[in-house]
Structure formats: structure tokens, C-alpha cells
PDB file of C-alpha atoms in Angstrom:
ATOM      1  CA  MET S   1      -0.028   0.317   0.278  1.00 82.00           C
ATOM      2  CA  THR S   2       1.092   3.744  -0.955  1.00 87.00           C
ATOM      3  CA  PRO S   3       1.351   6.461   1.322  1.00 85.00           C
ATOM      4  CA  MET S   4      -0.991   8.267  -2.086  1.00 89.00           C
ATOM      5  CA  LYS S   5      -3.396   5.239  -1.304  1.00 93.00           C
ATOM      6  CA  GLU S   6      -3.273   5.635   2.534  1.00 92.00           C
ATOM      7  CA  ASP S   7      -4.238   9.156   2.451  1.00 91.00           C
ATOM      8  CA  TYR S   8      -7.511   9.057  -0.206  1.00 95.00           C
ATOM      9  CA  LEU S   9      -8.596   6.149   2.155  1.00 96.00           C
ATOM     10  CA  LYS S  10      -7.847   7.943   5.114  1.00 93.00           C
ATOM     11  CA  ILE S  11      -9.501  10.555   3.259  1.00 94.00           C
ATOM     12  CA  ILE S  12     -11.816   9.406   1.997  1.00 95.00           C
ATOM     13  CA  PHE S  13     -12.883   7.816   5.475  1.00 94.00           C
ATOM     14  CA  GLU S  14     -13.221  11.218   6.630  1.00 91.00           C
ATOM     15  CA  LEU S  15     -15.465  12.655   3.966  1.00 92.00           C
ATOM     16  CA  GLY S  16     -17.934  10.217   5.573  1.00 91.00           C
ATOM     17  CA  GLY S  17     -17.099   7.246   3.256  1.00 93.00           C
ATOM     18  CA  ALA S  18     -17.648   4.818   5.198  1.00 92.00           C
ATOM     19  CA  THR S  19     -21.944   4.718   5.529  1.00 91.00           C
ATOM     20  CA  LYS S  20     -22.701   7.573   2.235  1.00 92.00           C
ATOM     21  CA  MET S  21     -20.648   8.668  -0.882  1.00 95.00           C
ATOM     22  CA  VAL S  22     -18.409  10.578  -1.603  1.00 95.00           C
ATOM     23  CA  SER S  23     -17.903  12.101  -4.189  1.00 94.00           C
ATOM     24  CA  ASN S  24     -15.128  12.426  -6.263  1.00 94.00           C
ATOM     25  CA  LYS S  25     -15.074  16.551  -6.045  1.00 93.00           C
ATOM     26  CA  GLN S  26     -15.201  16.593  -2.279  1.00 93.00           C
ATOM     27  CA  ILE S  27     -12.679  13.758  -1.990  1.00 94.00           C
ATOM     28  CA  ALA S  28     -10.070  16.744  -4.949  1.00 94.00           C
ATOM     29  CA  ILE S  29     -11.168  19.931  -2.355  1.00 92.00           C
ATOM     30  CA  SER S  30     -10.103  17.976   1.101  1.00 91.00           C
ATOM     31  CA  LEU S  31      -6.663  16.924  -1.023  1.00 91.00           C
ATOM     32  CA  ASN S  32      -5.860  20.000  -2.580  1.00 89.00           C
ATOM     33  CA  VAL S  33      -5.463  18.396  -5.857  1.00 92.00           C
ATOM     34  CA  ALA S  34      -6.776  18.095  -9.686  1.00 92.00           C
ATOM     35  CA  ALA S  35      -9.812  16.044 -10.251  1.00 91.00           C
ATOM     36  CA  GLY S  36      -7.600  14.444 -13.345  1.00 92.00           C
ATOM     37  CA  SER S  37      -5.811  13.059 -10.278  1.00 93.00           C
ATOM     38  CA  VAL S  38      -8.771  11.825  -7.933  1.00 94.00           C
ATOM     39  CA  THR S  39     -10.130   9.489 -11.122  1.00 93.00           C
ATOM     40  CA  GLU S  40      -6.840   8.011 -11.885  1.00 94.00           C
ATOM     41  CA  MET S  41      -6.185   7.087  -8.095  1.00 95.00           C
ATOM     42  CA  VAL S  42      -9.537   6.542  -6.940  1.00 94.00           C
ATOM     43  CA  ASN S  43      -9.571   3.177  -9.876  1.00 94.00           C
ATOM     44  CA  LYS S  44      -6.893   2.097  -9.220  1.00 95.00           C
ATOM     45  CA  ILE S  45      -7.469   1.975  -4.779  1.00 96.00           C
ATOM     46  CA  LEU S  46     -11.541   0.528  -6.869  1.00 95.00           C
ATOM     47  CA  ALA S  47      -9.040  -1.840  -8.354  1.00 95.00           C
ATOM     48  CA  ASP S  48      -7.734  -3.435  -4.918  1.00 96.00           C
ATOM     49  CA  ASN S  49     -11.200  -3.392  -3.884  1.00 96.00           C
ATOM     50  CA  PHE S  50     -11.102  -0.658  -1.391  1.00 97.00           C
ATOM     51  CA  VAL S  51     -13.840   1.105  -2.570  1.00 97.00           C
ATOM     52  CA  THR S  52     -17.058   0.871  -4.384  1.00 96.00           C
ATOM     53  CA  HIS S  53     -17.801   3.295  -7.069  1.00 94.00           C
ATOM     54  CA  LYS S  54     -21.374   4.437  -8.523  1.00 91.00           C
ATOM     55  CA  PRO S  55     -21.463   6.934 -11.122  1.00 88.00           C
ATOM     56  CA  TYR S  56     -22.306  10.689 -11.215  1.00 85.00           C
ATOM     57  CA  SER S  57     -22.687  10.167  -6.846  1.00 90.00           C
ATOM     58  CA  GLY S  58     -18.417   8.959  -5.904  1.00 93.00           C
ATOM     59  CA  VAL S  59     -17.408   6.214  -4.401  1.00 96.00           C
ATOM     60  CA  LYS S  60     -17.491   4.265  -1.184  1.00 97.00           C
ATOM     61  CA  LEU S  61     -15.357   1.934   1.306  1.00 97.00           C
ATOM     62  CA  THR S  62     -15.718  -1.721   1.017  1.00 97.00           C
ATOM     63  CA  GLU S  63     -15.648  -3.425   4.197  1.00 96.00           C
ATOM     64  CA  LYS S  64     -11.633  -3.970   3.151  1.00 97.00           C
ATOM     65  CA  GLY S  65     -11.474  -0.364   2.768  1.00 97.00           C
ATOM     66  CA  ILE S  66     -13.072   0.062   6.159  1.00 95.00           C
ATOM     67  CA  ASP S  67     -10.809  -2.017   8.768  1.00 95.00           C
ATOM     68  CA  TYR S  68      -7.997  -0.752   6.419  1.00 95.00           C
ATOM     69  CA  ALA S  69      -9.403   2.996   6.959  1.00 95.00           C
ATOM     70  CA  GLU S  70      -9.210   2.431  10.862  1.00 95.00           C
ATOM     71  CA  GLU S  71      -6.362   0.993  11.651  1.00 94.00           C
ATOM     72  CA  LEU S  72      -4.553   4.114   9.427  1.00 94.00           C
ATOM     73  CA  VAL S  73      -6.666   6.858  11.856  1.00 95.00           C
ATOM     74  CA  ARG S  74      -6.597   5.327  14.914  1.00 96.00           C
ATOM     75  CA  LYS S  75      -3.174   4.924  14.857  1.00 96.00           C
ATOM     76  CA  HIS S  76      -2.266   8.975  13.175  1.00 95.00           C
ATOM     77  CA  ARG S  77      -5.665  10.833  15.306  1.00 96.00           C
ATOM     78  CA  LEU S  78      -3.939   8.848  18.240  1.00 98.00           C
ATOM     79  CA  TRP S  79      -0.398  10.662  17.987  1.00 98.00           C
ATOM     80  CA  GLU S  80      -2.085  13.844  17.024  1.00 97.00           C
ATOM     81  CA  VAL S  81      -2.885  13.944  20.256  1.00 98.00           C
ATOM     82  CA  PHE S  82       0.586  12.886  21.964  1.00 98.00           C
ATOM     83  CA  LEU S  83       1.188  15.252  20.248  1.00 97.00           C
ATOM     84  CA  ASN S  84      -0.292  17.791  20.807  1.00 96.00           C
ATOM     85  CA  ARG S  85      -1.544  17.082  24.721  1.00 97.00           C
ATOM     86  CA  GLU S  86       1.936  15.725  25.626  1.00 97.00           C
ATOM     87  CA  LEU S  87       4.379  17.710  23.351  1.00 97.00           C
ATOM     88  CA  LYS S  88       2.612  20.962  23.486  1.00 96.00           C
ATOM     89  CA  PHE S  89       3.380  20.527  19.056  1.00 95.00           C
ATOM     90  CA  ASP S  90       1.574  23.307  17.669  1.00 92.00           C
ATOM     91  CA  LEU S  91      -1.892  22.453  16.008  1.00 90.00           C
ATOM     92  CA  PRO S  92      -1.148  23.182  13.096  1.00 90.00           C
ATOM     93  CA  ASP S  93       1.785  20.710  13.575  1.00 92.00           C
ATOM     94  CA  VAL S  94       0.388  17.409  14.516  1.00 93.00           C
ATOM     95  CA  ASP S  95      -0.154  16.269  10.584  1.00 90.00           C
ATOM     96  CA  VAL S  96       2.442  16.042   9.652  1.00 90.00           C
ATOM     97  CA  GLU S  97       4.617  14.306  12.296  1.00 94.00           C
ATOM     98  CA  ALA S  98       1.650  11.943  12.179  1.00 94.00           C
ATOM     99  CA  GLU S  99       1.955  10.709   9.462  1.00 90.00           C
ATOM    100  CA  LYS S 100       5.992   9.598   9.435  1.00 91.00           C
ATOM    101  CA  LEU S 101       4.846   8.406  12.839  1.00 94.00           C
ATOM    102  CA  GLU S 102       1.713   6.453  11.810  1.00 90.00           C
ATOM    103  CA  HIS S 103       3.823   4.083   8.535  1.00 86.00           C
ATOM    104  CA  VAL S 104       6.054   2.561  11.605  1.00 89.00           C
ATOM    105  CA  THR S 105       3.987   1.955  14.274  1.00 93.00           C
ATOM    106  CA  SER S 106       3.458  -1.194  15.477  1.00 94.00           C
ATOM    107  CA  ASP S 107      -0.502  -2.493  16.670  1.00 94.00           C
ATOM    108  CA  LYS S 108       1.118  -2.862  20.338  1.00 96.00           C
ATOM    109  CA  MET S 109       2.510   0.090  20.334  1.00 96.00           C
ATOM    110  CA  ILE S 110      -0.685   1.558  19.776  1.00 97.00           C
ATOM    111  CA  ASP S 111      -2.495  -0.074  21.909  1.00 97.00           C
ATOM    112  CA  HIS S 112       0.110   1.161  24.701  1.00 97.00           C
ATOM    113  CA  LEU S 113       0.141   4.773  23.283  1.00 98.00           C
ATOM    114  CA  ASP S 114      -3.847   4.281  23.371  1.00 98.00           C
ATOM    115  CA  ASN S 115      -4.044   3.398  27.669  1.00 97.00           C
ATOM    116  CA  TYR S 116      -1.583   6.161  27.736  1.00 98.00           C
ATOM    117  CA  LEU S 117      -4.164   8.729  26.741  1.00 98.00           C
ATOM    118  CA  GLY S 118      -6.995   7.279  28.384  1.00 97.00           C
ATOM    119  CA  ASN S 119      -8.413   6.149  26.261  1.00 97.00           C
ATOM    120  CA  PRO S 120      -9.063   9.540  23.821  1.00 97.00           C
ATOM    121  CA  THR S 121     -12.241   9.256  21.519  1.00 95.00           C
ATOM    122  CA  THR S 122     -11.595  12.430  18.793  1.00 94.00           C
ATOM    123  CA  CYS S 123      -8.458  14.463  18.148  1.00 95.00           C
ATOM    124  CA  PRO S 124      -6.826  17.588  18.113  1.00 95.00           C
ATOM    125  CA  HIS S 125      -8.968  18.650  14.666  1.00 93.00           C
ATOM    126  CA  GLY S 126     -12.146  16.811  16.226  1.00 93.00           C
ATOM    127  CA  GLY S 127     -12.281  14.016  14.370  1.00 92.00           C
ATOM    128  CA  VAL S 128     -13.260  10.506  15.695  1.00 93.00           C
ATOM    129  CA  ILE S 129     -10.886   7.877  17.172  1.00 95.00           C
ATOM    130  CA  PRO S 130     -12.112   3.840  16.101  1.00 94.00           C
ATOM    131  CA  SER S 131     -10.872   1.459  18.816  1.00 93.00           C
ATOM    132  CA  LYS S 132      -9.559  -1.207  19.172  1.00 91.00           C
ATOM    133  CA  ASP S 133     -12.022  -2.679  18.572  1.00 90.00           C
ATOM    134  CA  GLY S 134     -13.169  -0.938  15.719  1.00 86.00           C
ATOM    135  CA  LEU S 135     -15.530   1.065  18.077  1.00 88.00           C
ATOM    136  CA  TYR S 136     -17.040   4.618  17.584  1.00 89.00           C
ATOM    137  CA  THR S 137     -19.762   7.551  16.730  1.00 85.00           C
ATOM    138  CA  GLU S 138     -20.411   8.604  13.025  1.00 77.00           C
ATOM    139  CA  ASP S 139     -20.846  11.659  13.374  1.00 75.00           C
ATOM    140  CA  THR S 140     -23.223  13.847  10.911  1.00 72.00           C
ATOM    141  CA  HIS S 141     -21.651  16.841  10.746  1.00 84.00           C
ATOM    142  CA  LEU S 142     -21.781  18.878   8.122  1.00 91.00           C
ATOM    143  CA  VAL S 143     -19.533  20.653   5.553  1.00 93.00           C
ATOM    144  CA  LEU S 144     -19.884  24.546   6.356  1.00 96.00           C
ATOM    145  CA  ASN S 145     -20.291  25.334   2.733  1.00 94.00           C
ATOM    146  CA  ASP S 146     -23.499  23.031   2.902  1.00 93.00           C
ATOM    147  CA  ALA S 147     -24.840  25.128   5.686  1.00 96.00           C
ATOM    148  CA  GLU S 148     -27.931  27.324   6.339  1.00 96.00           C
ATOM    149  CA  VAL S 149     -28.427  30.894   6.181  1.00 97.00           C
ATOM    150  CA  GLY S 150     -29.743  31.969   9.368  1.00 97.00           C
ATOM    151  CA  HIS S 151     -29.085  29.023  11.343  1.00 98.00           C
ATOM    152  CA  GLU S 152     -26.313  28.896  14.279  1.00 97.00           C
ATOM    153  CA  TYR S 153     -24.468  26.076  14.122  1.00 97.00           C
ATOM    154  CA  THR S 154     -21.852  24.931  16.650  1.00 97.00           C
ATOM    155  CA  ILE S 155     -18.051  24.214  14.927  1.00 96.00           C
ATOM    156  CA  ALA S 156     -17.595  19.865  15.244  1.00 95.00           C
ATOM    157  CA  ARG S 157     -14.335  18.991  12.995  1.00 94.00           C
ATOM    158  CA  PHE S 158     -11.670  20.167  10.696  1.00 94.00           C
ATOM    159  CA  ILE S 159      -9.678  18.990   8.012  1.00 91.00           C
ATOM    160  CA  ASP S 160      -5.925  18.099   8.733  1.00 86.00           C
ATOM    161  CA  ASN S 161      -4.467  21.146   6.258  1.00 86.00           C
ATOM    162  CA  TYR S 162      -1.512  22.739   7.623  1.00 87.00           C
ATOM    163  CA  ASP S 163      -2.153  25.843   5.786  1.00 89.00           C
ATOM    164  CA  PHE S 164      -5.951  25.852   6.355  1.00 91.00           C
ATOM    165  CA  LEU S 165      -5.091  25.130  10.608  1.00 90.00           C
ATOM    166  CA  THR S 166      -2.603  28.125   9.864  1.00 90.00           C
ATOM    167  CA  TYR S 167      -5.350  30.505   8.526  1.00 90.00           C
ATOM    168  CA  LEU S 168      -7.792  29.260  10.910  1.00 90.00           C
ATOM    169  CA  SER S 169      -5.156  30.124  14.692  1.00 88.00           C
ATOM    170  CA  GLU S 170      -5.079  33.052  11.804  1.00 89.00           C
ATOM    171  CA  ILE S 171      -8.527  34.239  12.206  1.00 90.00           C
ATOM    172  CA  HIS S 172      -9.648  32.708  15.689  1.00 91.00           C
ATOM    173  CA  LEU S 173     -11.800  30.143  14.785  1.00 94.00           C
ATOM    174  CA  HIS S 174     -11.789  26.792  17.096  1.00 93.00           C
ATOM    175  CA  LEU S 175     -13.648  23.617  17.781  1.00 94.00           C
ATOM    176  CA  ASN S 176     -17.029  24.740  19.736  1.00 95.00           C
ATOM    177  CA  ASP S 177     -17.155  28.061  18.445  1.00 97.00           C
ATOM    178  CA  LYS S 178     -20.413  28.613  18.243  1.00 97.00           C
ATOM    179  CA  ILE S 179     -21.497  30.659  14.724  1.00 97.00           C
ATOM    180  CA  LEU S 180     -24.080  32.252  12.956  1.00 98.00           C
ATOM    181  CA  ILE S 181     -24.570  31.812   8.490  1.00 97.00           C
ATOM    182  CA  LEU S 182     -25.066  35.041   7.671  1.00 97.00           C
ATOM    183  CA  ASP S 183     -24.524  34.927   3.959  1.00 96.00           C
ATOM    184  CA  HIS S 184     -23.402  32.658   0.732  1.00 94.00           C
ATOM    185  CA  ASP S 185     -21.047  34.133  -1.984  1.00 91.00           C
ATOM    186  CA  SER S 186     -23.360  32.610  -5.283  1.00 84.00           C
ATOM    187  CA  PHE S 187     -20.593  33.625  -7.045  1.00 84.00           C
ATOM    188  CA  GLU S 188     -17.317  33.497  -5.559  1.00 85.00           C
ATOM    189  CA  GLY S 189     -19.037  30.259  -2.791  1.00 90.00           C
ATOM    190  CA  ALA S 190     -17.178  32.326   0.926  1.00 94.00           C
ATOM    191  CA  VAL S 191     -19.938  32.217   3.195  1.00 96.00           C
ATOM    192  CA  GLU S 192     -19.821  34.676   5.394  1.00 97.00           C
ATOM    193  CA  ILE S 193     -19.966  33.819   9.194  1.00 97.00           C
ATOM    194  CA  LYS S 194     -20.714  35.850  12.788  1.00 97.00           C
ATOM    195  CA  ARG S 195     -18.887  34.282  15.480  1.00 96.00           C
ATOM    196  CA  LEU S 196     -20.925  34.218  18.273  1.00 96.00           C
ATOM    197  CA  SER S 197     -18.646  34.572  21.657  1.00 94.00           C
ATOM    198  CA  ASP S 198     -17.818  38.079  20.170  1.00 95.00           C
ATOM    199  CA  GLY S 199     -19.615  38.875  17.081  1.00 96.00           C
ATOM    200  CA  ALA S 200     -16.567  39.373  14.448  1.00 95.00           C
ATOM    201  CA  VAL S 201     -17.701  38.767  11.131  1.00 96.00           C
ATOM    202  CA  VAL S 202     -15.581  36.338   9.642  1.00 95.00           C
ATOM    203  CA  THR S 203     -15.501  35.143   5.349  1.00 95.00           C
ATOM    204  CA  ILE S 204     -14.502  31.596   5.231  1.00 95.00           C
ATOM    205  CA  GLY S 205     -12.962  30.766   1.301  1.00 93.00           C
ATOM    206  CA  TYR S 206     -15.520  28.480  -0.737  1.00 93.00           C
ATOM    207  CA  LYS S 207     -12.814  25.305  -0.185  1.00 92.00           C
ATOM    208  CA  ALA S 208     -11.626  26.774   3.349  1.00 93.00           C
ATOM    209  CA  SER S 209     -15.346  26.013   3.276  1.00 95.00           C
ATOM    210  CA  HIS S 210     -15.161  22.382   2.958  1.00 93.00           C
ATOM    211  CA  TYR S 211     -12.739  22.074   5.606  1.00 93.00           C
ATOM    212  CA  ILE S 212     -14.677  23.240   8.261  1.00 96.00           C
ATOM    213  CA  PHE S 213     -17.682  21.170   9.615  1.00 95.00           C
ATOM    214  CA  VAL S 214     -20.237  21.477  11.672  1.00 96.00           C
ATOM    215  CA  LYS S 215     -23.141  20.852  14.174  1.00 94.00           C
TER     216      LYS S 215
END
């Protein structure tokens, strides 16, 4: 399994692909890659029986794909918790380091790390961490881009991306912040929100609005 294939399985899982279809467009936006690259890689993981494909709808993880993705995600996110909580890494930096560590971590080591950390159920970005037995609570969070104008939401999860997480720290948007959706720009696709804690109005770009999940 190449690191690139693993990245695709993880992002499909993160976008809800264990239970629903995930479009190639969603994958392309989340990984910041060209649509053609997504099509090529999807065909490869389809041939490996990690996903099923439905024309015009996207892909969904098979049981084999779910099992593999859960293992990858568990290792990655437990290391993120350790790096952030124990070693005080800044949030934007934990993904890159966790990416390296997950590939050299045995099942025995990750089980010990899980116990050491107190068996956390979410990572610093709000993503679920499957247990040793593959148990976790499925979330039904919306991407911010799909949130309705005039409704209030809570920031629930972010996609791991260094530049994006650095941007979030600059605009002071955090997990569990409560927001009001003010407007969707029909041309640019940006989302204008009000942070309810201080009334600040923030405009989130089209791509960034697909990296933020709300409930």
C-alpha cells in the first residue's frame, strides 16, 4: 500500500465514506489535488477492492477499505493527541509528524499509546478515533459550505491541513465555537459567518468552507 493510496482511504473515511457516497469533487477539494488525479487514484483503489463506485455519486469504502482506513486513522489520530497534548505541538504541526509516525507504529505500540492517553475518542481536530475493536460513533456533521443561512451551528471538526489550520489560528476560529451563517456568496462560493462569542464577522473561502464541519 503506497502512502498516496493511504491518504485517499483516510480522506474518504474522514468525509463519511464508511456509510455514504463521497464525490470525486469532495476528495479533490479536501486533498487539494486535480480532478484527474482523483479519477486515476480512485480507479486504483477500486481495483484493489477498497471502495465501490457509483457513476455521478462517487465512492464508498468496502468492508476491506473500512478496516484498513480505521487502522490508519486510529494510529494517526492517537499520535496527534500525543503530540498536541503531551509534547505541546501547535495544532497545524501535528498532522505532518503523525503522518510519519503512523507508518512505523506496530499494533502493540499503538495499543500502549492508546491506554497511556486514556483511550481518547477524538483527535485535536475533532475527528473520531476508532477503538482497538473498531468501535466509534459515526458523526453526521455538515461541511460549512452546506450550512443554511440564518441558522446557528457549532464548529465540530476540521480536516487536517497545515495551511488551513494556520489560517484558522489567524482568524481565531476554534472547535466548539458557535456561529451564525450570514450569507453564501453565489459567485465566489465564500461563506460569511458571525462568531457568537464576540460578534466578529468572518468570511470563509469556498475551499476552506469544505474543510470545516459543523453540527
